[in-house]
């Protein structure tokens, strides 16, 4: 079975918050590949980056996404950088993928100073702007729909995403 919907987007777009609430609304499970990676590695993502580096993390991420796409039945949230991998983008073909878009001001407010986010540890605002610019075209490439999250409560975003799903 495939996930009901896959959520993609930049850090601070609300993938986890919206994903959990959407899963509860739909009465399905919620799965976050970042959580899967932490379980596989036996440590938090920041420690994976420090101990083994980003390349190792991305290897774990590709495996986690492949497993989740093959075995997920609910709402699946991918890490913000998952779309960087060509094989992940290819694997998303045929899935309902919703890009939760966010612009820099809202992303900065939501992410804060990057605590627990290794790629945002140094100069979070500039790094987040770079990540948004780099990844936005990739989110657009994989998305079947886009929902704007800026200035909106999670419940509003959940309602918009739920409205896109078949009944």
mmCIF file of C-alpha atoms in Angstrom:
data_model
loop_
_atom_site.group_PDB
_atom_site.id
_atom_site.type_symbol
_atom_site.label_atom_id
_atom_site.label_comp_id
_atom_site.label_asym_id
_atom_site.label_seq_id
_atom_site.Cartn_x
_atom_site.Cartn_y
_atom_site.Cartn_z
ATOM 1 C CA UNK A 1 0.000 0.000 0.000
ATOM 2 C CA UNK A 2 1.083 3.548 -0.641
ATOM 3 C CA UNK A 3 0.798 6.502 1.711
ATOM 4 C CA UNK A 4 -2.442 8.498 1.464
ATOM 5 C CA UNK A 5 -0.327 11.620 1.011
ATOM 6 C CA UNK A 6 3.348 12.565 1.190
ATOM 7 C CA UNK A 7 4.218 15.990 2.622
ATOM 8 C CA UNK A 8 7.328 17.803 1.421
ATOM 9 C CA UNK A 9 8.684 21.243 2.138
ATOM 10 C CA UNK A 10 11.380 23.343 3.703
ATOM 11 C CA UNK A 11 12.217 23.432 7.391
ATOM 12 C CA UNK A 12 9.514 25.402 9.158
ATOM 13 C CA UNK A 13 6.736 24.677 6.659
ATOM 14 C CA UNK A 14 4.851 22.511 9.159
ATOM 15 C CA UNK A 15 5.297 18.991 7.776
ATOM 16 C CA UNK A 16 5.286 17.370 11.212
ATOM 17 C CA UNK A 17 2.627 19.577 12.827
ATOM 18 C CA UNK A 18 0.298 19.445 9.829
ATOM 19 C CA UNK A 19 1.090 15.792 9.183
ATOM 20 C CA UNK A 20 0.140 14.673 12.700
ATOM 21 C CA UNK A 21 -3.083 16.706 12.673
ATOM 22 C CA UNK A 22 -3.974 15.529 9.158
ATOM 23 C CA UNK A 23 -3.415 11.885 10.104
ATOM 24 C CA UNK A 24 -5.668 12.329 13.142
ATOM 25 C CA UNK A 25 -8.334 13.970 10.971
ATOM 26 C CA UNK A 26 -8.181 11.129 8.438
ATOM 27 C CA UNK A 27 -7.917 8.379 11.068
ATOM 28 C CA UNK A 28 -4.644 7.041 9.655
ATOM 29 C CA UNK A 29 -1.089 6.677 10.941
ATOM 30 C CA UNK A 30 1.492 9.450 10.730
ATOM 31 C CA UNK A 31 5.047 8.623 9.740
ATOM 32 C CA UNK A 32 8.012 10.978 9.632
ATOM 33 C CA UNK A 33 11.137 9.730 7.871
ATOM 34 C CA UNK A 34 13.336 11.813 10.185
ATOM 35 C CA UNK A 35 11.972 9.765 13.108
ATOM 36 C CA UNK A 36 12.601 6.559 11.128
ATOM 37 C CA UNK A 37 16.214 7.642 10.528
ATOM 38 C CA UNK A 38 16.760 8.350 14.223
ATOM 39 C CA UNK A 39 15.406 4.903 15.076
ATOM 40 C CA UNK A 40 17.638 3.230 12.458
ATOM 41 C CA UNK A 41 20.727 5.079 13.669
ATOM 42 C CA UNK A 42 19.887 4.874 17.362
ATOM 43 C CA UNK A 43 20.599 8.568 17.825
ATOM 44 C CA UNK A 44 19.193 12.012 17.022
ATOM 45 C CA UNK A 45 19.805 13.536 13.591
ATOM 46 C CA UNK A 46 22.180 16.247 14.888
ATOM 47 C CA UNK A 47 24.407 13.496 16.310
ATOM 48 C CA UNK A 48 24.359 11.629 12.976
ATOM 49 C CA UNK A 49 25.583 14.808 11.243
ATOM 50 C CA UNK A 50 28.309 15.333 13.865
ATOM 51 C CA UNK A 51 29.436 11.698 14.149
ATOM 52 C CA UNK A 52 29.103 10.397 10.581
ATOM 53 C CA UNK A 53 28.439 13.469 8.423
ATOM 54 C CA UNK A 54 25.719 14.597 6.056
ATOM 55 C CA UNK A 55 26.558 12.007 3.363
ATOM 56 C CA UNK A 56 25.867 9.167 5.811
ATOM 57 C CA UNK A 57 22.649 10.860 6.911
ATOM 58 C CA UNK A 58 21.499 11.156 3.265
ATOM 59 C CA UNK A 59 22.203 7.428 2.746
ATOM 60 C CA UNK A 60 20.004 6.610 5.740
ATOM 61 C CA UNK A 61 17.395 9.043 4.446
ATOM 62 C CA UNK A 62 17.187 7.353 1.032
ATOM 63 C CA UNK A 63 16.644 3.980 2.729
ATOM 64 C CA UNK A 64 14.044 5.408 5.125
ATOM 65 C CA UNK A 65 12.063 7.079 2.343
ATOM 66 C CA UNK A 66 12.116 3.946 0.172
ATOM 67 C CA UNK A 67 10.827 1.842 3.080
ATOM 68 C CA UNK A 68 8.153 4.386 4.003
ATOM 69 C CA UNK A 69 6.893 4.733 0.433
ATOM 70 C CA UNK A 70 6.707 0.946 0.088
ATOM 71 C CA UNK A 71 5.078 0.269 3.437
ATOM 72 C CA UNK A 72 3.234 3.419 4.450
ATOM 73 C CA UNK A 73 -0.533 3.660 4.497
ATOM 74 C CA UNK A 74 -1.127 7.012 6.153
ATOM 75 C CA UNK A 75 0.375 10.485 6.070
ATOM 76 C CA UNK A 76 4.112 10.534 5.366
ATOM 77 C CA UNK A 77 6.349 13.548 6.047
ATOM 78 C CA UNK A 78 9.752 13.639 4.382
ATOM 79 C CA UNK A 79 12.726 15.554 5.716
ATOM 80 C CA UNK A 80 13.243 18.925 4.067
ATOM 81 C CA UNK A 81 16.304 17.780 2.118
ATOM 82 C CA UNK A 82 14.971 14.437 0.933
ATOM 83 C CA UNK A 83 14.101 15.890 -2.479
ATOM 84 C CA UNK A 84 17.793 16.540 -3.132
ATOM 85 C CA UNK A 85 18.218 12.850 -4.011
ATOM 86 C CA UNK A 86 17.280 12.077 -7.593
ATOM 87 C CA UNK A 87 16.206 8.553 -6.634
ATOM 88 C CA UNK A 88 13.786 9.931 -4.034
ATOM 89 C CA UNK A 89 12.303 12.348 -6.554
ATOM 90 C CA UNK A 90 11.873 9.433 -8.980
ATOM 91 C CA UNK A 91 10.308 7.261 -6.259
ATOM 92 C CA UNK A 92 7.698 9.951 -5.571
ATOM 93 C CA UNK A 93 6.290 9.691 -9.085
ATOM 94 C CA UNK A 94 2.781 8.276 -8.878
ATOM 95 C CA UNK A 95 2.275 9.329 -5.251
ATOM 96 C CA UNK A 96 0.058 12.175 -4.074
ATOM 97 C CA UNK A 97 2.682 14.682 -2.926
ATOM 98 C CA UNK A 98 1.713 17.967 -1.306
ATOM 99 C CA UNK A 99 4.296 20.712 -1.071
ATOM 100 C CA UNK A 100 3.699 22.797 2.046
ATOM 101 C CA UNK A 101 5.227 26.047 0.866
ATOM 102 C CA UNK A 102 6.657 28.626 3.223
ATOM 103 C CA UNK A 103 8.483 31.883 2.593
ATOM 104 C CA UNK A 104 11.554 32.990 4.522
ATOM 105 C CA UNK A 105 9.899 35.254 7.153
ATOM 106 C CA UNK A 106 7.476 32.558 8.333
ATOM 107 C CA UNK A 107 10.110 29.827 8.122
ATOM 108 C CA UNK A 108 12.494 31.841 10.310
ATOM 109 C CA UNK A 109 9.744 32.465 12.890
ATOM 110 C CA UNK A 110 8.870 28.773 13.035
ATOM 111 C CA UNK A 111 12.386 27.338 12.999
ATOM 112 C CA UNK A 112 13.872 29.870 15.393
ATOM 113 C CA UNK A 113 17.614 29.666 15.785
ATOM 114 C CA UNK A 114 17.859 26.172 14.339
ATOM 115 C CA UNK A 115 18.046 24.180 17.574
ATOM 116 C CA UNK A 116 18.205 20.516 16.624
ATOM 117 C CA UNK A 117 18.599 21.345 12.935
ATOM 118 C CA UNK A 118 22.224 20.714 11.986
ATOM 119 C CA UNK A 119 22.112 22.499 8.627
ATOM 120 C CA UNK A 120 20.873 25.658 10.362
ATOM 121 C CA UNK A 121 23.445 25.706 13.171
ATOM 122 C CA UNK A 122 25.467 28.579 11.682
ATOM 123 C CA UNK A 123 23.707 31.731 10.449
ATOM 124 C CA UNK A 124 20.213 30.186 10.376
ATOM 125 C CA UNK A 125 18.513 32.980 8.401
ATOM 126 C CA UNK A 126 21.041 33.013 5.542
ATOM 127 C CA UNK A 127 21.223 29.224 5.481
ATOM 128 C CA UNK A 128 17.442 28.897 5.450
ATOM 129 C CA UNK A 129 17.209 31.370 2.557
ATOM 130 C CA UNK A 130 19.786 29.317 0.643
ATOM 131 C CA UNK A 131 17.906 26.070 1.367
ATOM 132 C CA UNK A 132 14.595 27.585 0.246
ATOM 133 C CA UNK A 133 16.125 28.898 -2.993
ATOM 134 C CA UNK A 134 17.927 25.603 -3.682
ATOM 135 C CA UNK A 135 15.015 23.270 -2.895
ATOM 136 C CA UNK A 136 11.923 25.186 -4.062
ATOM 137 C CA UNK A 137 12.233 23.963 -7.689
ATOM 138 C CA UNK A 138 12.653 20.375 -6.449
ATOM 139 C CA UNK A 139 9.532 20.591 -4.258
ATOM 140 C CA UNK A 140 7.643 21.926 -7.288
ATOM 141 C CA UNK A 141 8.994 19.060 -9.410
ATOM 142 C CA UNK A 142 7.679 16.325 -7.097
ATOM 143 C CA UNK A 143 4.463 17.979 -5.905
ATOM 144 C CA UNK A 144 1.060 17.092 -7.265
ATOM 145 C CA UNK A 145 -0.365 20.027 -5.265
ATOM 146 C CA UNK A 146 0.963 22.973 -3.274
ATOM 147 C CA UNK A 147 -0.577 24.468 -0.150
ATOM 148 C CA UNK A 148 0.657 27.824 1.135
ATOM 149 C CA UNK A 149 1.299 27.842 4.887
ATOM 150 C CA UNK A 150 2.420 31.442 5.433
ATOM 151 C CA UNK A 151 0.399 33.314 8.040
ATOM 152 C CA UNK A 152 -1.967 30.394 8.475
ATOM 153 C CA UNK A 153 -2.842 28.224 11.453
ATOM 154 C CA UNK A 154 -2.079 24.505 11.155
ATOM 155 C CA UNK A 155 -5.824 23.695 11.232
ATOM 156 C CA UNK A 156 -6.355 25.824 8.102
ATOM 157 C CA UNK A 157 -3.531 24.047 6.291
ATOM 158 C CA UNK A 158 -4.838 20.637 7.393
ATOM 159 C CA UNK A 159 -8.295 21.519 6.018
ATOM 160 C CA UNK A 160 -6.782 22.577 2.676
ATOM 161 C CA UNK A 161 -4.695 19.407 2.355
ATOM 162 C CA UNK A 162 -7.636 17.177 3.390
ATOM 163 C CA UNK A 163 -9.788 18.856 0.727
ATOM 164 C CA UNK A 164 -7.280 17.754 -1.930
ATOM 165 C CA UNK A 165 -7.526 14.080 -0.985
ATOM 166 C CA UNK A 166 -10.007 11.641 -2.472
ATOM 167 C CA UNK A 167 -12.849 10.707 -0.161
#
